[in-house]
Amino acid sequence: MSATSCNVRVLRQSAPMPDIRRLTVALPKEGPMPKAGQFYMLRAWAANESPVLSRPISVHDVDTVEGTLTFLYQIKGEGTQKLARLAWGQTLTLTGPCGNGFDVAGAAAAGRVAVVGGGIGTAPLLLLCKELAAAGCKPDLMVGFRDQPYGMDAFEPYCNSIAIATDSGAAGHHGLVTDLLDPKQYDLVLTCGPTVMMRGVAKLCAAAGTPCKASLEHKMACGLGACLGCTCHTKVGPKTVCKDGPVFDAGEVFEL
């Protein structure tokens, strides 16, 4: 799928948590419609300003009625700090949609689906659950956070059930999100979050014989597969997270 670059206007930005931002912009009129699991390269500073590289941010939600595109991201460095300062009416540059997202049609046809996320890794899962529900397959959602969960209300219309785990015990199950997952109850598991969490999910699925798809996160330069900066090792050789992924078969990218 071809990516395009365009300038869009900021419609609103909120802070669900002190270091988390939800940024909503006008849905680009150019280029294809973004799908669950895809991302855009975001830039809100001049080409000669620091940082040098744009920031890859996954698509959180798309509203074709309102004509909006929403990103959920964590403030980690200079680039995301600049994105966090964006206010209504200001503009930023988007390049995308990039990458290969989740195969929603295939997932919906698989049968019982579990979606497992952790922390800011839940960002691309809202659109995933939304697309699955539209395809007639409301998934069971299991999410893990260090402390207080955020953004879960938005998932409720699209999920069969929502289970929460927290490291601190502040909400839901006191422990790991993998404690909530029994892969034998599902025909497919889709996951996004910290690498250690996804590896744990993948191992549980492998032991149960349940297929698992994982959306990886990696530092990126171009987002288009040209620079090879986000190359990861797989069982079939090196692949780029931005172009070949970010969604992979879990058994292809994790040692199980």
GROMACS .gro file of C-alpha atoms in nm:
model
  256
    1MET     CA    1   0.000   0.000   0.000
    2SER     CA    2   0.141   0.337  -0.104
    3ALA     CA    3   0.201   0.606   0.157
    4THR     CA    4   0.143   0.973   0.092
    5SER     CA    5   0.263   1.286   0.271
    6CYS     CA    6   0.033   1.575   0.358
    7ASN     CA    7  -0.027   1.849   0.614
    8VAL     CA    8  -0.326   1.815   0.847
    9ARG     CA    9  -0.488   2.037   1.107
   10VAL     CA   10  -0.500   1.955   1.477
   11LEU     CA   11  -0.858   1.928   1.603
   12ARG     CA   12  -0.793   1.844   1.966
   13GLN     CA   13  -0.537   1.697   2.203
   14SER     CA   14  -0.597   1.557   2.552
   15ALA     CA   15  -0.394   1.394   2.829
   16PRO     CA   16  -0.545   1.066   2.960
   17MET     CA   17  -0.236   1.032   3.181
   18PRO     CA   18   0.050   1.273   3.262
   19ASP     CA   19   0.278   1.116   2.998
   20ILE     CA   20   0.009   1.001   2.753
   21ARG     CA   21  -0.150   1.212   2.479
   22ARG     CA   22  -0.450   1.153   2.253
   23LEU     CA   23  -0.409   1.360   1.936
   24THR     CA   24  -0.694   1.399   1.688
   25VAL     CA   25  -0.637   1.551   1.346
   26ALA     CA   26  -0.838   1.592   1.027
   27LEU     CA   27  -0.848   1.267   0.831
   28PRO     CA   28  -0.623   1.312   0.525
   29LYS     CA   29  -0.810   1.334   0.197
   30GLU     CA   30  -0.508   1.205   0.008
   31GLY     CA   31  -0.399   0.842   0.012
   32PRO     CA   32  -0.567   0.519   0.119
   33MET     CA   33  -0.776   0.476   0.433
   34PRO     CA   34  -0.564   0.356   0.727
   35LYS     CA   35  -0.628   0.009   0.866
   36ALA     CA   36  -0.577  -0.142   1.212
   37GLY     CA   37  -0.210  -0.199   1.286
   38GLN     CA   38  -0.079   0.061   1.041
   39PHE     CA   39   0.104   0.377   1.143
   40TYR     CA   40   0.202   0.724   1.021
   41MET     CA   41   0.528   0.915   1.041
   42LEU     CA   42   0.447   1.239   1.226
   43ARG     CA   43   0.645   1.561   1.211
   44ALA     CA   44   0.557   1.897   1.369
   45TRP     CA   45   0.888   2.076   1.319
   46ALA     CA   46   1.091   2.209   1.025
   47ALA     CA   47   1.325   1.991   0.822
   48ASN     CA   48   1.627   2.175   0.964
   49GLU     CA   49   1.510   2.143   1.324
   50SER     CA   50   1.587   1.872   1.577
   51PRO     CA   51   1.508   1.587   1.591
   52VAL     CA   52   1.619   1.485   1.245
   53LEU     CA   53   1.368   1.202   1.209
   54SER     CA   54   0.989   1.201   1.209
   55ARG     CA   55   0.814   0.988   1.472
   56PRO     CA   56   0.626   0.665   1.390
   57ILE     CA   57   0.289   0.664   1.570
   58SER     CA   58   0.030   0.390   1.528
   59VAL     CA   59  -0.328   0.467   1.431
   60HIS     CA   60  -0.553   0.462   1.737
   61ASP     CA   61  -0.888   0.536   1.575
   62VAL     CA   62  -1.050   0.648   1.252
   63ASP     CA   63  -1.390   0.817   1.231
   64THR     CA   64  -1.504   0.849   0.871
   65VAL     CA   65  -1.827   1.025   0.975
   66GLU     CA   66  -1.648   1.305   1.161
   67GLY     CA   67  -1.351   1.286   0.927
   68THR     CA   68  -1.095   1.239   1.205
   69LEU     CA   69  -0.778   1.040   1.263
   70THR     CA   70  -0.661   0.981   1.621
   71PHE     CA   71  -0.322   0.884   1.762
   72LEU     CA   72  -0.247   0.772   2.118
   73TYR     CA   73   0.119   0.808   2.213
   74GLN     CA   74   0.357   0.831   2.507
   75ILE     CA   75   0.588   1.127   2.562
   76LYS     CA   76   0.938   0.979   2.557
   77GLY     CA   77   1.177   1.223   2.393
   78GLU     CA   78   1.220   1.546   2.201
   79GLY     CA   79   0.997   1.447   1.910
   80THR     CA   80   0.698   1.341   2.117
   81GLN     CA   81   0.749   1.643   2.344
   82LYS     CA   82   0.704   1.866   2.040
   83LEU     CA   83   0.399   1.670   1.930
   84ALA     CA   84   0.254   1.712   2.279
   85ARG     CA   85   0.274   2.090   2.247
   86LEU     CA   86   0.047   2.095   1.942
   87ALA     CA   87  -0.278   2.286   1.994
   88TRP     CA   88  -0.604   2.331   1.806
   89GLY     CA   89  -0.560   2.475   1.458
   90GLN     CA   90  -0.189   2.405   1.427
   91THR     CA   91  -0.061   2.179   1.152
   92LEU     CA   92   0.169   1.881   1.128
   93THR     CA   93   0.293   1.658   0.850
   94LEU     CA   94   0.177   1.299   0.816
   95THR     CA   95   0.334   1.034   0.594
   96GLY     CA   96   0.136   0.715   0.559
   97PRO     CA   97  -0.044   0.496   0.618
   98CYS     CA   98   0.265   0.279   0.652
   99GLY     CA   99   0.317  -0.091   0.710
  100ASN     CA  100   0.102  -0.398   0.690
  101GLY     CA  101  -0.165  -0.408   0.959
  102PHE     CA  102  -0.374  -0.689   1.103
  103ASP     CA  103  -0.564  -0.922   0.869
  104VAL     CA  104  -0.905  -0.840   1.014
  105ALA     CA  105  -1.105  -1.041   0.763
  106GLY     CA  106  -0.892  -1.348   0.829
  107ALA     CA  107  -0.910  -1.296   1.204
  108ALA     CA  108  -1.287  -1.259   1.201
  109ALA     CA  109  -1.319  -1.580   0.998
  110ALA     CA  110  -1.093  -1.769   1.240
  111GLY     CA  111  -1.358  -1.784   1.512
  112ARG     CA  112  -1.293  -1.691   1.874
  113VAL     CA  113  -1.038  -1.409   1.898
  114ALA     CA  114  -0.846  -1.271   2.196
  115VAL     CA  115  -0.673  -0.933   2.176
  116VAL     CA  116  -0.392  -0.886   2.430
  117GLY     CA  117  -0.221  -0.552   2.493
  118GLY     CA  118   0.011  -0.381   2.734
  119GLY     CA  119   0.057  -0.013   2.821
  120ILE     CA  120   0.090   0.217   2.522
  121GLY     CA  121   0.080  -0.101   2.312
  122THR     CA  122  -0.296  -0.076   2.348
  123ALA     CA  123  -0.290   0.221   2.107
  124PRO     CA  124  -0.345   0.029   1.781
  125LEU     CA  125  -0.587  -0.213   1.944
  126LEU     CA  126  -0.888   0.020   1.953
  127LEU     CA  127  -0.917   0.034   1.575
  128LEU     CA  128  -0.846  -0.340   1.564
  129CYS     CA  129  -1.135  -0.419   1.799
  130LYS     CA  130  -1.355  -0.174   1.611
  131GLU     CA  131  -1.281  -0.341   1.276
  132LEU     CA  132  -1.326  -0.691   1.422
  133ALA     CA  133  -1.665  -0.594   1.566
  134ALA     CA  134  -1.770  -0.449   1.230
  135ALA     CA  135  -1.674  -0.783   1.073
  136GLY     CA  136  -1.902  -0.966   1.317
  137CYS     CA  137  -1.637  -1.084   1.562
  138LYS     CA  138  -1.628  -0.905   1.896
  139PRO     CA  139  -1.302  -1.012   2.064
  140ASP     CA  140  -1.216  -1.069   2.428
  141LEU     CA  141  -0.976  -0.791   2.528
  142MET     CA  142  -0.706  -0.842   2.791
  143VAL     CA  143  -0.485  -0.547   2.881
  144GLY     CA  144  -0.204  -0.487   3.125
  145PHE     CA  145  -0.080  -0.163   3.280
  146ARG     CA  146   0.184  -0.077   3.539
  147ASP     CA  147  -0.062   0.119   3.750
  148GLN     CA  148  -0.382   0.300   3.649
  149PRO     CA  149  -0.545   0.187   3.321
  150TYR     CA  150  -0.655   0.446   3.068
  151GLY     CA  151  -0.872   0.463   2.758
  152MET     CA  152  -1.071   0.148   2.826
  153ASP     CA  153  -1.415   0.309   2.793
  154ALA     CA  154  -1.359   0.351   2.420
  155PHE     CA  155  -1.321  -0.026   2.378
  156GLU     CA  156  -1.649  -0.127   2.542
  157PRO     CA  157  -1.879  -0.109   2.235
  158TYR     CA  158  -1.646  -0.332   2.034
  159CYS     CA  159  -1.545  -0.609   2.277
  160ASN     CA  160  -1.720  -0.914   2.411
  161SER     CA  161  -1.534  -0.873   2.741
  162ILE     CA  162  -1.255  -0.661   2.888
  163ALA     CA  163  -1.013  -0.790   3.153
  164ILE     CA  164  -0.748  -0.569   3.313
  165ALA     CA  165  -0.426  -0.655   3.495
  166THR     CA  166  -0.198  -0.410   3.675
  167ASP     CA  167   0.149  -0.453   3.819
  168SER     CA  168   0.057  -0.238   4.120
  169GLY     CA  169  -0.282  -0.395   4.185
  170ALA     CA  170  -0.451  -0.055   4.134
  171ALA     CA  171  -0.718  -0.211   3.912
  172GLY     CA  172  -0.827  -0.555   3.802
  173HIS     CA  173  -0.598  -0.853   3.844
  174HIS     CA  174  -0.283  -0.789   4.047
  175GLY     CA  175  -0.024  -0.941   3.819
  176LEU     CA  176   0.064  -0.997   3.456
  177VAL     CA  177  -0.179  -0.976   3.167
  178THR     CA  178  -0.060  -1.320   3.057
  179ASP     CA  179  -0.220  -1.455   3.376
  180LEU     CA  180  -0.556  -1.370   3.220
  181LEU     CA  181  -0.501  -1.555   2.892
  182ASP     CA  182  -0.591  -1.917   2.826
  183PRO     CA  183  -0.508  -1.960   2.455
  184LYS     CA  184  -0.693  -2.294   2.443
  185GLN     CA  185  -1.018  -2.098   2.458
  186TYR     CA  186  -0.939  -1.915   2.134
  187ASP     CA  187  -0.880  -1.982   1.767
  188LEU     CA  188  -0.650  -1.680   1.729
  189VAL     CA  189  -0.465  -1.435   1.955
  190LEU     CA  190  -0.358  -1.087   1.844
  191THR     CA  191  -0.114  -0.891   2.059
  192CYS     CA  192   0.073  -0.561   2.086
  193GLY     CA  193   0.278  -0.428   2.376
  194PRO     CA  194   0.618  -0.462   2.542
  195THR     CA  195   0.840  -0.725   2.382
  196VAL     CA  196   0.863  -0.933   2.700
  197MET     CA  197   0.484  -0.939   2.725
  198MET     CA  198   0.435  -1.040   2.362
  199ARG     CA  199   0.697  -1.311   2.394
  200GLY     CA  200   0.506  -1.446   2.693
  201VAL     CA  201   0.181  -1.440   2.498
  202ALA     CA  202   0.349  -1.612   2.204
  203LYS     CA  203   0.490  -1.888   2.425
  204LEU     CA  204   0.149  -1.958   2.580
  205CYS     CA  205  -0.007  -1.972   2.235
  206ALA     CA  206   0.265  -2.202   2.099
  207ALA     CA  207   0.214  -2.443   2.390
  208ALA     CA  208  -0.161  -2.445   2.325
  209GLY     CA  209  -0.130  -2.470   1.948
  210THR     CA  210  -0.316  -2.141   1.900
  211PRO     CA  211  -0.204  -1.907   1.618
  212CYS     CA  212  -0.072  -1.571   1.737
  213LYS     CA  213  -0.001  -1.249   1.551
  214ALA     CA  214   0.218  -0.980   1.709
  215SER     CA  215   0.259  -0.613   1.623
  216LEU     CA  216   0.619  -0.508   1.683
  217GLU     CA  217   0.759  -0.169   1.782
  218HIS     CA  218   1.096  -0.050   1.654
  219LYS     CA  219   1.286   0.274   1.608
  220MET     CA  220   1.233   0.389   1.249
  221ALA     CA  221   1.393   0.643   1.017
  222CYS     CA  222   1.197   0.641   0.691
  223GLY     CA  223   0.893   0.424   0.769
  224LEU     CA  224   0.891   0.297   0.411
  225GLY     CA  225   1.147   0.015   0.413
  226ALA     CA  226   1.412   0.211   0.222
  227CYS     CA  227   1.674   0.271   0.490
  228LEU     CA  228   1.662  -0.076   0.654
  229GLY     CA  229   1.705   0.093   0.992
  230CYS     CA  230   1.426  -0.110   1.153
  231THR     CA  231   1.541  -0.450   1.029
  232CYS     CA  232   1.457  -0.737   1.263
  233HIS     CA  233   1.571  -1.096   1.258
  234THR     CA  234   1.312  -1.360   1.174
  235LYS     CA  235   1.322  -1.734   1.119
  236VAL     CA  236   1.314  -1.675   0.744
  237GLY     CA  237   1.577  -1.401   0.739
  238PRO     CA  238   1.593  -1.026   0.803
  239LYS     CA  239   1.278  -0.819   0.751
  240THR     CA  240   1.188  -0.454   0.807
  241VAL     CA  241   0.933  -0.379   1.077
  242CYS     CA  242   0.800  -0.075   0.891
  243LYS     CA  243   0.734  -0.238   0.552
  244ASP     CA  244   0.713  -0.615   0.613
  245GLY     CA  245   0.538  -0.556   0.947
  246PRO     CA  246   0.470  -0.427   1.197
  247VAL     CA  247   0.238  -0.730   1.228
  248PHE     CA  248   0.411  -1.067   1.207
  249ASP     CA  249   0.334  -1.425   1.291
  250ALA     CA  250   0.461  -1.453   1.649
  251GLY     CA  251   0.645  -1.776   1.578
  252GLU     CA  252   0.841  -1.599   1.306
  253VAL     CA  253   0.988  -1.329   1.530
  254PHE     CA  254   1.008  -1.486   1.877
  255GLU     CA  255   1.213  -1.782   1.999
  256LEU     CA  256   0.949  -2.015   2.145
   0.00000   0.00000   0.00000
